[in-house]
Amino acid sequence: MSDTLTPDVIGRRVEVNGEHATVRFAGVVPPVAGPWLGVEWDNPERGKHDGSHEGTVYFKCSQLSKLQEVSLRNCAVSCAGEKGGVAEACPNIRRVDLSKNLLSSWDEVIHIADQLRHLEVLNLSENKLKFPSGSALTGTFSALKVLVLNQTGITWAEVLWCAAWCPGLEELYLESNNIVISERPTDVLQTVKLLDLSSNQLIDENQLYLIAHLPRLEQLILSDVGISSIHFPDAGIGCKTSMFPSLQYLVVNDNQISQWSFFNELDKLPSLRALSCLRNPLTKEDKEANMTRQLIIASIGQLKTLNKCEILPKERRTAELDYRKAFGNEWKQAGGHQDPDKNRLSEEFLRAHPRYQFLCLSTCVYAGGLQVADFPLEQSVPLEYGAPEDWELKTQQPFMLKNQLLTLKIKYPDQLDQKVLEKQLPGSMTIQKVKGWLSRLLKVPVSDLLLSYESPKEPGIEIKLENDLQSLRFYSVENEDCLLVRW
């Protein structure tokens, strides 16, 4: 060996007695005389040292045998390489990203998978893979849990074909493949918990019925598939469907949803807890966005999260009360009555507002085989609002200036030293703005204020003003009513 080493020797590949290695160090190693090279052997069993000598660390080996995650996206990978080479160098790999490479056949993928018996996550997106003509190799991906096949041109028949290789598959991503669901999965995909079918615009609601009985499917992503409607024909008004029994999270962003019946149908899903429905004709971000959110919440009784925002109990109560009031006159005209024995609602109203009956129950009950108005109660959902009273359904006066100012008495039930105030306020004034005015008047933080009102026409009945975004008129506040302020 030469007494001097050039600086560019680091990183060079070398061969010693048929064994290959990479130079990681060049220099002196006291007290041993002369220059030395430190190498990392391709064969992890070949080396005798770990890059240190007498307590001094000169370099560290990458220890490929312990490597668990590899990303080779867009690296022009076209084949598995030397037979057994992957297993010898990196036997413990669990996650591999081979997206956007030059793989052209599933045969090459199988050659890789055969060497990685611990493989759990595999991303093959943006590879155009030819399927082998032989039968599926059952168990090839025995440990695989996540398979990503976005933009691969795969067909539904091929999906089912390769699913046989993955007996424990839990997540399957099939975005942008022009897939048509042509047959029901049998004996495959039975362990899948998440299925992403985004941007497959040939999918319609009839095709969804073919995957509706996957027993463990918890998350279904249907963004940008062009869907506008969905129906569960096995479930009547107020009943739960047998389809999608485990579905907890549904994503239908960027579609063509424009009818409220879509959300009424989702209430039939027995396990649905979270929904994302952004950028649809019915849910576009505009001045009505908050009202739309409230209506969706009121339409789907078991929903806990909407568009990634948690639905707190107070928001649900407000949404359901507002919904009950907003359609109260329509309910009455359709045969609704405060006396359940006289309640004769039309089929048309029940189809348009299937949850309205549940919101009109007057006691807090939990389902246990009970039935009300011939419809089974929603399981574990408290219902305590009662049917709307006539005074709640008063028709608003015409929009004229003289009708917009309300003369109200303002009382402070918990502050006996405060004098009763008489004030004129616009009927269109929101509860939020009323609180802002009171906050300035009383020097009390807005967040501490609680508002309600009483009407001399209904003595003893106190109505809470819980929704800050609604107006005084919305709550049927009239002249001479009394606004009650607490903090």
GROMACS .gro file of C-alpha atoms in nm:
model
  487
    1MET     CA    1   0.000   0.000   0.000
    2SER     CA    2   0.123   0.348  -0.079
    3ASP     CA    3   0.240   0.568   0.210
    4THR     CA    4   0.007   0.843   0.092
    5LEU     CA    5  -0.366   0.833   0.022
    6THR     CA    6  -0.558   1.069  -0.203
    7PRO     CA    7  -0.864   1.251  -0.052
    8ASP     CA    8  -1.105   1.099  -0.302
    9VAL     CA    9  -1.050   0.746  -0.181
   10ILE     CA   10  -1.345   0.770   0.062
   11GLY     CA   11  -1.652   0.610  -0.089
   12ARG     CA   12  -1.463   0.403  -0.344
   13ARG     CA   13  -1.559   0.042  -0.401
   14VAL     CA   14  -1.292  -0.224  -0.348
   15GLU     CA   15  -1.259  -0.601  -0.386
   16VAL     CA   16  -1.050  -0.816  -0.154
   17ASN     CA   17  -1.029  -1.190  -0.212
   18GLY     CA   18  -1.363  -1.190  -0.392
   19GLU     CA   19  -1.539  -0.987  -0.119
   20HIS     CA   20  -1.672  -0.640  -0.199
   21ALA     CA   21  -1.660  -0.338   0.031
   22THR     CA   22  -1.685   0.042   0.046
   23VAL     CA   23  -1.403   0.262   0.179
   24ARG     CA   24  -1.524   0.458   0.483
   25PHE     CA   25  -1.192   0.578   0.635
   26ALA     CA   26  -0.839   0.662   0.521
   27GLY     CA   27  -0.559   0.771   0.755
   28VAL     CA   28  -0.343   0.673   1.048
   29VAL     CA   29  -0.458   0.454   1.336
   30PRO     CA   30  -0.225   0.508   1.633
   31PRO     CA   31  -0.027   0.338   1.769
   32VAL     CA   32  -0.011   0.125   1.454
   33ALA     CA   33   0.231   0.268   1.197
   34GLY     CA   34   0.145   0.369   0.843
   35PRO     CA   35  -0.175   0.470   0.658
   36TRP     CA   36  -0.483   0.251   0.683
   37LEU     CA   37  -0.812   0.203   0.499
   38GLY     CA   38  -1.131   0.129   0.688
   39VAL     CA   39  -1.394  -0.052   0.482
   40GLU     CA   40  -1.754  -0.153   0.523
   41TRP     CA   41  -1.806  -0.502   0.383
   42ASP     CA   42  -2.113  -0.580   0.174
   43ASN     CA   43  -2.135  -0.905   0.368
   44PRO     CA   44  -2.209  -0.797   0.727
   45GLU     CA   45  -2.059  -1.124   0.856
   46ARG     CA   46  -1.723  -1.055   0.689
   47GLY     CA   47  -1.587  -0.778   0.914
   48LYS     CA   48  -1.404  -0.829   1.245
   49HIS     CA   49  -1.437  -0.473   1.375
   50ASP     CA   50  -1.701  -0.198   1.392
   51GLY     CA   51  -1.494   0.101   1.275
   52SER     CA   52  -1.327   0.163   1.612
   53HIS     CA   53  -0.983   0.081   1.751
   54GLU     CA   54  -0.875   0.095   2.116
   55GLY     CA   55  -1.174   0.312   2.207
   56THR     CA   56  -1.148   0.557   1.917
   57VAL     CA   57  -1.429   0.554   1.657
   58TYR     CA   58  -1.289   0.619   1.307
   59PHE     CA   59  -1.607   0.543   1.108
   60LYS     CA   60  -1.945   0.375   1.149
   61CYS     CA   61  -2.097   0.105   0.934
   62SER     CA   62  -2.453   0.148   0.810
   63GLN     CA   63  -2.542  -0.203   0.927
   64LEU     CA   64  -2.769  -0.284   0.633
   65SER     CA   65  -2.883  -0.599   0.810
   66LYS     CA   66  -3.073  -0.378   1.056
   67LEU     CA   67  -3.225  -0.153   0.788
   68GLN     CA   68  -3.607  -0.153   0.801
   69GLU     CA   69  -3.719   0.125   0.565
   70VAL     CA   70  -3.600   0.201   0.210
   71SER     CA   71  -3.715   0.469  -0.035
   72LEU     CA   72  -3.606   0.428  -0.397
   73ARG     CA   73  -3.865   0.651  -0.563
   74ASN     CA   74  -3.772   0.758  -0.915
   75CYS     CA   75  -3.436   0.573  -0.906
   76ALA     CA   76  -3.476   0.385  -1.236
   77VAL     CA   77  -3.508   0.046  -1.061
   78SER     CA   78  -3.600  -0.212  -1.324
   79CYS     CA   79  -3.538  -0.551  -1.164
   80ALA     CA   80  -3.465  -0.737  -0.842
   81GLY     CA   81  -3.094  -0.760  -0.917
   82GLU     CA   82  -2.865  -1.047  -0.834
   83LYS     CA   83  -3.052  -1.350  -0.705
   84GLY     CA   84  -3.064  -1.349  -0.326
   85GLY     CA   85  -2.875  -1.020  -0.308
   86VAL     CA   86  -3.152  -0.826  -0.138
   87ALA     CA   87  -3.211  -1.093   0.125
   88GLU     CA   88  -2.839  -1.118   0.197
   89ALA     CA   89  -2.782  -0.742   0.235
   90CYS     CA   90  -3.110  -0.623   0.391
   91PRO     CA   91  -3.310  -0.917   0.528
   92ASN     CA   92  -3.509  -0.710   0.781
   93ILE     CA   93  -3.664  -0.448   0.553
   94ARG     CA   94  -4.027  -0.378   0.642
   95ARG     CA   95  -4.118  -0.072   0.434
   96VAL     CA   96  -4.021  -0.016   0.069
   97ASP     CA   97  -4.108   0.270  -0.167
   98LEU     CA   98  -4.048   0.167  -0.529
   99SER     CA   99  -4.282   0.425  -0.683
  100LYS     CA  100  -4.212   0.584  -1.022
  101ASN     CA  101  -3.948   0.337  -1.133
  102LEU     CA  102  -3.894   0.117  -1.439
  103LEU     CA  103  -4.045  -0.204  -1.308
  104SER     CA  104  -4.244  -0.359  -1.592
  105SER     CA  105  -4.359  -0.695  -1.456
  106TRP     CA  106  -4.506  -0.839  -1.139
  107ASP     CA  107  -4.250  -1.117  -1.180
  108GLU     CA  108  -3.978  -0.874  -1.071
  109VAL     CA  109  -4.190  -0.757  -0.779
  110ILE     CA  110  -4.240  -1.117  -0.672
  111HIS     CA  111  -3.864  -1.179  -0.690
  112ILE     CA  112  -3.814  -0.887  -0.450
  113ALA     CA  113  -4.095  -0.992  -0.218
  114ASP     CA  114  -3.964  -1.350  -0.197
  115GLN     CA  115  -3.648  -1.208  -0.038
  116LEU     CA  116  -3.824  -0.978   0.210
  117ARG     CA  117  -4.026  -1.202   0.436
  118HIS     CA  118  -4.085  -0.921   0.688
  119LEU     CA  119  -4.217  -0.672   0.431
  120GLU     CA  120  -4.521  -0.483   0.569
  121VAL     CA  121  -4.551  -0.174   0.345
  122LEU     CA  122  -4.496  -0.169  -0.034
  123ASN     CA  123  -4.550   0.130  -0.264
  124LEU     CA  124  -4.550   0.047  -0.636
  125SER     CA  125  -4.729   0.359  -0.759
  126GLU     CA  126  -4.658   0.491  -1.111
  127ASN     CA  127  -4.514   0.161  -1.235
  128LYS     CA  128  -4.686  -0.006  -1.529
  129LEU     CA  129  -4.674  -0.371  -1.430
  130LYS     CA  130  -4.756  -0.662  -1.656
  131PHE     CA  131  -4.928  -0.950  -1.478
  132PRO     CA  132  -4.778  -1.299  -1.516
  133SER     CA  133  -4.982  -1.548  -1.710
  134GLY     CA  134  -4.953  -1.815  -1.440
  135SER     CA  135  -5.163  -1.854  -1.127
  136ALA     CA  136  -5.129  -1.628  -0.824
  137LEU     CA  137  -4.854  -1.714  -0.578
  138THR     CA  138  -5.057  -1.738  -0.259
  139GLY     CA  139  -4.871  -1.613   0.047
  140THR     CA  140  -4.593  -1.433  -0.145
  141PHE     CA  141  -4.663  -1.120   0.064
  142SER     CA  142  -4.748  -1.306   0.383
  143ALA     CA  143  -4.657  -1.015   0.617
  144LEU     CA  144  -4.778  -0.729   0.393
  145LYS     CA  145  -5.025  -0.490   0.557
  146VAL     CA  146  -5.014  -0.183   0.327
  147LEU     CA  147  -5.010  -0.193  -0.055
  148VAL     CA  148  -5.003   0.127  -0.263
  149LEU     CA  149  -5.090   0.093  -0.633
  150ASN     CA  150  -5.181   0.449  -0.734
  151GLN     CA  151  -5.155   0.532  -1.106
  152THR     CA  152  -5.050   0.183  -1.210
  153GLY     CA  153  -5.331   0.112  -1.458
  154ILE     CA  154  -5.439  -0.191  -1.257
  155THR     CA  155  -5.788  -0.333  -1.320
  156TRP     CA  156  -6.031  -0.458  -1.056
  157ALA     CA  157  -5.980  -0.818  -1.170
  158GLU     CA  158  -5.606  -0.775  -1.123
  159VAL     CA  159  -5.663  -0.620  -0.780
  160LEU     CA  160  -5.849  -0.931  -0.670
  161TRP     CA  161  -5.585  -1.149  -0.832
  162CYS     CA  162  -5.294  -0.996  -0.641
  163ALA     CA  163  -5.498  -0.967  -0.319
  164ALA     CA  164  -5.469  -1.344  -0.293
  165TRP     CA  165  -5.097  -1.293  -0.229
  166CYS     CA  166  -5.170  -1.074   0.074
  167PRO     CA  167  -5.371  -1.269   0.331
  168GLY     CA  168  -5.322  -1.004   0.602
  169LEU     CA  169  -5.365  -0.686   0.394
  170GLU     CA  170  -5.513  -0.394   0.595
  171GLU     CA  171  -5.471  -0.087   0.370
  172LEU     CA  172  -5.508  -0.074  -0.009
  173TYR     CA  173  -5.456   0.245  -0.215
  174LEU     CA  174  -5.585   0.243  -0.575
  175GLU     CA  175  -5.602   0.610  -0.670
  176SER     CA  176  -5.630   0.718  -1.038
  177ASN     CA  177  -5.656   0.382  -1.214
  178ASN     CA  178  -5.988   0.418  -1.405
  179ILE     CA  179  -6.109   0.121  -1.207
  180VAL     CA  180  -6.454  -0.029  -1.260
  181ILE     CA  181  -6.559  -0.254  -0.971
  182SER     CA  182  -6.678  -0.548  -1.172
  183GLU     CA  183  -6.724  -0.826  -0.917
  184ARG     CA  184  -6.770  -0.884  -0.547
  185PRO     CA  185  -6.458  -0.989  -0.355
  186THR     CA  186  -6.486  -1.344  -0.228
  187ASP     CA  187  -6.219  -1.487   0.003
  188VAL     CA  188  -5.996  -1.181  -0.062
  189LEU     CA  189  -5.979  -0.830   0.089
  190GLN     CA  190  -6.158  -0.966   0.394
  191THR     CA  191  -5.900  -0.812   0.630
  192VAL     CA  192  -5.885  -0.470   0.461
  193LYS     CA  193  -5.960  -0.178   0.696
  194LEU     CA  194  -5.882   0.113   0.459
  195LEU     CA  195  -5.965   0.129   0.088
  196ASP     CA  196  -5.874   0.434  -0.123
  197LEU     CA  197  -6.056   0.456  -0.458
  198SER     CA  198  -6.001   0.829  -0.516
  199SER     CA  199  -6.004   0.971  -0.869
  200ASN     CA  200  -6.151   0.658  -1.027
  201GLN     CA  201  -6.430   0.841  -1.205
  202LEU     CA  202  -6.591   0.535  -1.360
  203ILE     CA  203  -6.715   0.420  -1.019
  204ASP     CA  204  -7.087   0.466  -0.944
  205GLU     CA  205  -7.309   0.380  -0.649
  206ASN     CA  206  -7.412   0.044  -0.797
  207GLN     CA  207  -7.049  -0.065  -0.800
  208LEU     CA  208  -7.016   0.031  -0.434
  209TYR     CA  209  -7.273  -0.235  -0.346
  210LEU     CA  210  -7.016  -0.495  -0.457
  211ILE     CA  211  -6.776  -0.392  -0.180
  212ALA     CA  212  -7.047  -0.311   0.076
  213HIS     CA  213  -7.000  -0.635   0.270
  214LEU     CA  214  -6.628  -0.627   0.336
  215PRO     CA  215  -6.649  -0.718   0.705
  216ARG     CA  216  -6.359  -0.509   0.843
  217LEU     CA  217  -6.367  -0.203   0.618
  218GLU     CA  218  -6.343   0.098   0.851
  219GLN     CA  219  -6.224   0.375   0.617
  220LEU     CA  220  -6.344   0.432   0.260
  221ILE     CA  221  -6.197   0.715   0.051
  222LEU     CA  222  -6.409   0.813  -0.250
  223SER     CA  223  -6.274   1.160  -0.329
  224ASP     CA  224  -6.312   1.282  -0.687
  225VAL     CA  225  -6.504   0.983  -0.823
  226GLY     CA  226  -6.798   1.192  -0.949
  227ILE     CA  227  -7.053   1.039  -0.714
  228SER     CA  228  -7.372   1.241  -0.657
  229SER     CA  229  -7.605   1.001  -0.477
  230ILE     CA  230  -7.610   0.691  -0.261
  231HIS     CA  231  -7.893   0.465  -0.145
  232PHE     CA  232  -7.921   0.168   0.088
  233PRO     CA  233  -8.229  -0.012  -0.041
  234ASP     CA  234  -8.226  -0.273   0.236
  235ALA     CA  235  -8.302  -0.009   0.505
  236GLY     CA  236  -8.629   0.179   0.544
  237ILE     CA  237  -8.682   0.524   0.696
  238GLY     CA  238  -8.509   0.546   1.033
  239CYS     CA  239  -8.348   0.201   1.004
  240LYS     CA  240  -7.986   0.093   0.973
  241THR     CA  241  -7.842  -0.081   0.667
  242SER     CA  242  -7.657  -0.411   0.670
  243MET     CA  243  -7.409  -0.265   0.419
  244PHE     CA  244  -7.066  -0.139   0.525
  245PRO     CA  245  -7.115  -0.278   0.878
  246SER     CA  246  -6.777  -0.157   1.010
  247LEU     CA  247  -6.740   0.169   0.818
  248GLN     CA  248  -6.639   0.447   1.060
  249TYR     CA  249  -6.482   0.710   0.830
  250LEU     CA  250  -6.607   0.811   0.485
  251VAL     CA  251  -6.435   1.064   0.257
  252VAL     CA  252  -6.637   1.204  -0.036
  253ASN     CA  253  -6.450   1.527  -0.110
  254ASP     CA  254  -6.457   1.685  -0.458
  255ASN     CA  255  -6.768   1.510  -0.584
  256GLN     CA  256  -7.110   1.617  -0.720
  257ILE     CA  257  -7.322   1.593  -0.405
  258SER     CA  258  -7.605   1.843  -0.436
  259GLN     CA  259  -7.902   1.678  -0.259
  260TRP     CA  260  -7.969   1.649   0.114
  261SER     CA  261  -8.095   1.295   0.061
  262PHE     CA  262  -7.728   1.191   0.036
  263PHE     CA  263  -7.671   1.276   0.402
  264ASN     CA  264  -8.005   1.126   0.508
  265GLU     CA  265  -7.886   0.795   0.362
  266LEU     CA  266  -7.553   0.816   0.548
  267ASP     CA  267  -7.748   0.816   0.874
  268LYS     CA  268  -7.832   0.454   0.792
  269LEU     CA  269  -7.467   0.344   0.825
  270PRO     CA  270  -7.450   0.177   1.167
  271SER     CA  271  -7.086   0.253   1.252
  272LEU     CA  272  -7.024   0.587   1.077
  273ARG     CA  273  -6.852   0.834   1.311
  274ALA     CA  274  -6.649   1.064   1.082
  275LEU     CA  275  -6.726   1.226   0.746
  276SER     CA  276  -6.532   1.450   0.510
  277CYS     CA  277  -6.737   1.608   0.229
  278LEU     CA  278  -6.546   1.920   0.124
  279ARG     CA  279  -6.582   2.095  -0.213
  280ASN     CA  280  -6.917   1.956  -0.323
  281PRO     CA  281  -7.194   2.173  -0.475
  282LEU     CA  282  -7.385   2.145  -0.147
  283THR     CA  283  -7.085   2.208   0.080
  284LYS     CA  284  -6.879   2.476  -0.093
  285GLU     CA  285  -6.716   2.733   0.134
  286ASP     CA  286  -6.942   3.039   0.132
  287LYS     CA  287  -7.153   3.245   0.368
  288GLU     CA  288  -7.387   2.947   0.414
  289ALA     CA  289  -7.108   2.708   0.514
  290ASN     CA  290  -7.194   2.714   0.884
  291MET     CA  291  -7.562   2.647   0.816
  292THR     CA  292  -7.467   2.358   0.589
  293ARG     CA  293  -7.250   2.209   0.862
  294GLN     CA  294  -7.536   2.237   1.112
  295LEU     CA  295  -7.778   2.061   0.877
  296ILE     CA  296  -7.535   1.775   0.813
  297ILE     CA  297  -7.483   1.729   1.186
  298ALA     CA  298  -7.858   1.722   1.245
  299SER     CA  299  -7.906   1.472   0.959
  300ILE     CA  300  -7.650   1.215   1.080
  301GLY     CA  301  -7.717   1.133   1.443
  302GLN     CA  302  -7.407   0.928   1.530
  303LEU     CA  303  -7.149   1.156   1.363
  304LYS     CA  304  -6.861   1.264   1.590
  305THR     CA  305  -6.633   1.442   1.341
  306LEU     CA  306  -6.719   1.646   1.030
  307ASN     CA  307  -6.450   1.765   0.788
  308LYS     CA  308  -6.183   1.681   1.050
  309CYS     CA  309  -6.348   1.905   1.311
  310GLU     CA  310  -6.487   1.741   1.623
  311ILE     CA  311  -6.859   1.781   1.687
  312LEU     CA  312  -6.893   1.880   2.050
  313PRO     CA  313  -7.215   1.796   2.240
  314LYS     CA  314  -7.316   2.163   2.254
  315GLU     CA  315  -7.277   2.202   1.876
  316ARG     CA  316  -7.488   1.892   1.815
  317ARG     CA  317  -7.762   2.010   2.048
  318THR     CA  318  -7.769   2.352   1.883
  319ALA     CA  319  -7.774   2.200   1.533
  320GLU     CA  320  -8.060   1.965   1.616
  321LEU     CA  321  -8.265   2.233   1.789
  322ASP     CA  322  -8.217   2.469   1.495
  323TYR     CA  323  -8.311   2.192   1.251
  324ARG     CA  324  -8.621   2.109   1.455
  325LYS     CA  325  -8.728   2.474   1.451
  326ALA     CA  326  -8.638   2.548   1.088
  327PHE     CA  327  -8.864   2.270   0.954
  328GLY     CA  328  -9.130   2.294   1.222
  329ASN     CA  329  -9.395   2.459   1.007
  330GLU     CA  330  -9.332   2.209   0.729
  331TRP     CA  331  -9.365   1.928   0.986
  332LYS     CA  332  -9.697   2.065   1.106
  333GLN     CA  333  -9.834   2.108   0.754
  334ALA     CA  334  -9.730   1.748   0.676
  335GLY     CA  335  -9.947   1.613   0.960
  336GLY     CA  336  -9.722   1.662   1.260
  337HIS     CA  337  -9.887   1.706   1.598
  338GLN     CA  338  -9.768   1.755   1.956
  339ASP     CA  339  -9.993   1.465   2.061
  340PRO     CA  340  -9.827   1.144   1.935
  341ASP     CA  341 -10.167   0.978   1.894
  342LYS     CA  342 -10.266   1.248   1.645
  343ASN     CA  343  -9.934   1.251   1.462
  344ARG     CA  344  -9.992   1.152   1.097
  345LEU     CA  345  -9.685   1.254   0.903
  346SER     CA  346  -9.681   1.215   0.527
  347GLU     CA  347  -9.438   0.976   0.359
  348GLU     CA  348  -9.298   1.267   0.161
  349PHE     CA  349  -9.196   1.453   0.478
  350LEU     CA  350  -9.050   1.139   0.637
  351ARG     CA  351  -8.835   1.073   0.331
  352ALA     CA  352  -8.710   1.433   0.327
  353HIS     CA  353  -8.654   1.451   0.706
  354PRO     CA  354  -8.610   1.096   0.841
  355ARG     CA  355  -8.456   1.209   1.173
  356TYR     CA  356  -8.719   1.472   1.253
  357GLN     CA  357  -8.941   1.225   1.440
  358PHE     CA  358  -8.652   1.123   1.665
  359LEU     CA  359  -8.577   1.484   1.750
  360CYS     CA  360  -8.938   1.535   1.857
  361LEU     CA  361  -8.938   1.272   2.129
  362SER     CA  362  -9.006   1.432   2.465
  363THR     CA  363  -8.805   1.202   2.693
  364CYS     CA  364  -8.440   1.103   2.706
  365VAL     CA  365  -8.425   0.740   2.601
  366TYR     CA  366  -8.169   0.493   2.478
  367ALA     CA  367  -8.245   0.224   2.225
  368GLY     CA  368  -8.321  -0.120   2.353
  369GLY     CA  369  -8.577  -0.260   2.117
  370LEU     CA  370  -8.814   0.034   2.165
  371GLN     CA  371  -9.007   0.180   1.875
  372VAL     CA  372  -9.166   0.520   1.828
  373ALA     CA  373  -9.405   0.602   1.543
  374ASP     CA  374  -9.324   0.263   1.389
  375PHE     CA  375  -8.956   0.351   1.353
  376PRO     CA  376  -8.678   0.195   1.566
  377LEU     CA  377  -8.490   0.437   1.785
  378GLU     CA  378  -8.130   0.520   1.709
  379GLN     CA  379  -7.901   0.319   1.930
  380SER     CA  380  -7.741   0.507   2.223
  381VAL     CA  381  -7.864   0.851   2.108
  382PRO     CA  382  -8.038   1.066   2.371
  383LEU     CA  383  -8.353   1.234   2.242
  384GLU     CA  384  -8.503   1.501   2.464
  385TYR     CA  385  -8.633   1.797   2.265
  386GLY     CA  386  -9.002   1.723   2.230
  387ALA     CA  387  -9.233   1.825   1.946
  388PRO     CA  388  -9.219   2.196   1.855
  389GLU     CA  389  -9.485   2.407   2.024
  390ASP     CA  390  -9.704   2.651   1.832
  391TRP     CA  391  -9.534   2.955   1.986
  392GLU     CA  392  -9.199   2.831   1.851
  393LEU     CA  393  -9.338   2.823   1.497
  394LYS     CA  394  -9.464   3.179   1.479
  395THR     CA  395  -9.439   3.319   1.128
  396GLN     CA  396  -9.193   3.602   1.096
  397GLN     CA  397  -9.335   3.942   1.010
  398PRO     CA  398  -9.271   4.096   0.666
  399PHE     CA  399  -8.934   4.259   0.619
  400MET     CA  400  -9.019   4.624   0.686
  401LEU     CA  401  -8.823   4.878   0.887
  402LYS     CA  402  -9.095   4.917   1.152
  403ASN     CA  403  -9.088   4.543   1.213
  404GLN     CA  404  -8.711   4.517   1.258
  405LEU     CA  405  -8.669   4.695   1.593
  406LEU     CA  406  -8.771   4.496   1.899
  407THR     CA  407  -8.839   4.664   2.232
  408LEU     CA  408  -8.700   4.428   2.495
  409LYS     CA  409  -8.662   4.428   2.869
  410ILE     CA  410  -8.318   4.315   2.984
  411LYS     CA  411  -8.296   4.148   3.326
  412TYR     CA  412  -8.012   3.995   3.526
  413PRO     CA  413  -8.160   3.710   3.737
  414ASP     CA  414  -7.837   3.644   3.927
  415GLN     CA  415  -7.742   4.011   3.976
  416LEU     CA  416  -8.016   4.166   4.187
  417ASP     CA  417  -7.832   4.498   4.212
  418GLN     CA  418  -7.859   4.552   3.836
  419LYS     CA  419  -8.154   4.759   3.720
  420VAL     CA  420  -8.394   4.632   3.455
  421LEU     CA  421  -8.308   4.794   3.123
  422GLU     CA  422  -8.539   4.860   2.827
  423LYS     CA  423  -8.368   4.859   2.488
  424GLN     CA  424  -8.459   4.851   2.119
  425LEU     CA  425  -8.257   4.597   1.921
  426PRO     CA  426  -8.285   4.491   1.553
  427GLY     CA  427  -8.457   4.157   1.508
  428SER     CA  428  -8.181   4.063   1.263
  429MET     CA  429  -7.913   4.117   1.528
  430THR     CA  430  -7.719   3.796   1.594
  431ILE     CA  431  -7.676   3.655   1.943
  432GLN     CA  432  -7.303   3.709   1.903
  433LYS     CA  433  -7.355   4.082   1.847
  434VAL     CA  434  -7.599   4.106   2.136
  435LYS     CA  435  -7.336   3.951   2.360
  436GLY     CA  436  -7.076   4.196   2.229
  437TRP     CA  437  -7.298   4.491   2.315
  438LEU     CA  438  -7.373   4.351   2.662
  439SER     CA  439  -7.003   4.282   2.719
  440ARG     CA  440  -6.922   4.649   2.662
  441LEU     CA  441  -7.217   4.761   2.871
  442LEU     CA  442  -7.151   4.534   3.169
  443LYS     CA  443  -6.771   4.505   3.146
  444VAL     CA  444  -6.804   4.125   3.136
  445PRO     CA  445  -6.611   3.897   2.893
  446VAL     CA  446  -6.825   3.774   2.604
  447SER     CA  447  -6.730   3.414   2.681
  448ASP     CA  448  -6.889   3.442   3.027
  449LEU     CA  449  -7.231   3.559   2.906
  450LEU     CA  450  -7.529   3.321   2.888
  451LEU     CA  451  -7.848   3.447   2.721
  452SER     CA  452  -8.207   3.329   2.723
  453TYR     CA  453  -8.549   3.494   2.698
  454GLU     CA  454  -8.903   3.474   2.829
  455SER     CA  455  -9.226   3.572   2.657
  456PRO     CA  456  -9.521   3.716   2.849
  457LYS     CA  457  -9.738   3.496   2.628
  458GLU     CA  458  -9.571   3.182   2.767
  459PRO     CA  459  -9.495   3.256   3.135
  460GLY     CA  460  -9.253   3.020   3.303
  461ILE     CA  461  -9.092   2.900   2.979
  462GLU     CA  462  -8.732   3.010   2.930
  463ILE     CA  463  -8.570   2.968   2.588
  464LYS     CA  464  -8.191   2.946   2.569
  465LEU     CA  465  -8.016   3.148   2.295
  466GLU     CA  466  -7.733   2.902   2.235
  467ASN     CA  467  -7.632   2.959   1.873
  468ASP     CA  468  -7.425   3.278   1.848
  469LEU     CA  469  -7.468   3.289   1.470
  470GLN     CA  470  -7.849   3.297   1.473
  471SER     CA  471  -8.058   3.614   1.502
  472LEU     CA  472  -8.312   3.723   1.762
  473ARG     CA  473  -8.584   3.672   1.497
  474PHE     CA  474  -8.471   3.312   1.445
  475TYR     CA  475  -8.557   3.240   1.807
  476SER     CA  476  -8.896   3.414   1.764
  477VAL     CA  477  -8.807   3.696   2.003
  478GLU     CA  478  -9.086   3.958   1.988
  479ASN     CA  479  -9.168   4.303   2.126
  480GLU     CA  480  -9.205   4.313   2.505
  481ASP     CA  481  -9.017   3.987   2.552
  482CYS     CA  482  -8.763   3.976   2.834
  483LEU     CA  483  -8.395   3.904   2.766
  484LEU     CA  484  -8.230   3.723   3.059
  485VAL     CA  485  -7.854   3.775   3.104
  486ARG     CA  486  -7.635   3.560   3.330
  487TRP     CA  487  -7.259   3.536   3.390
   0.00000   0.00000   0.00000
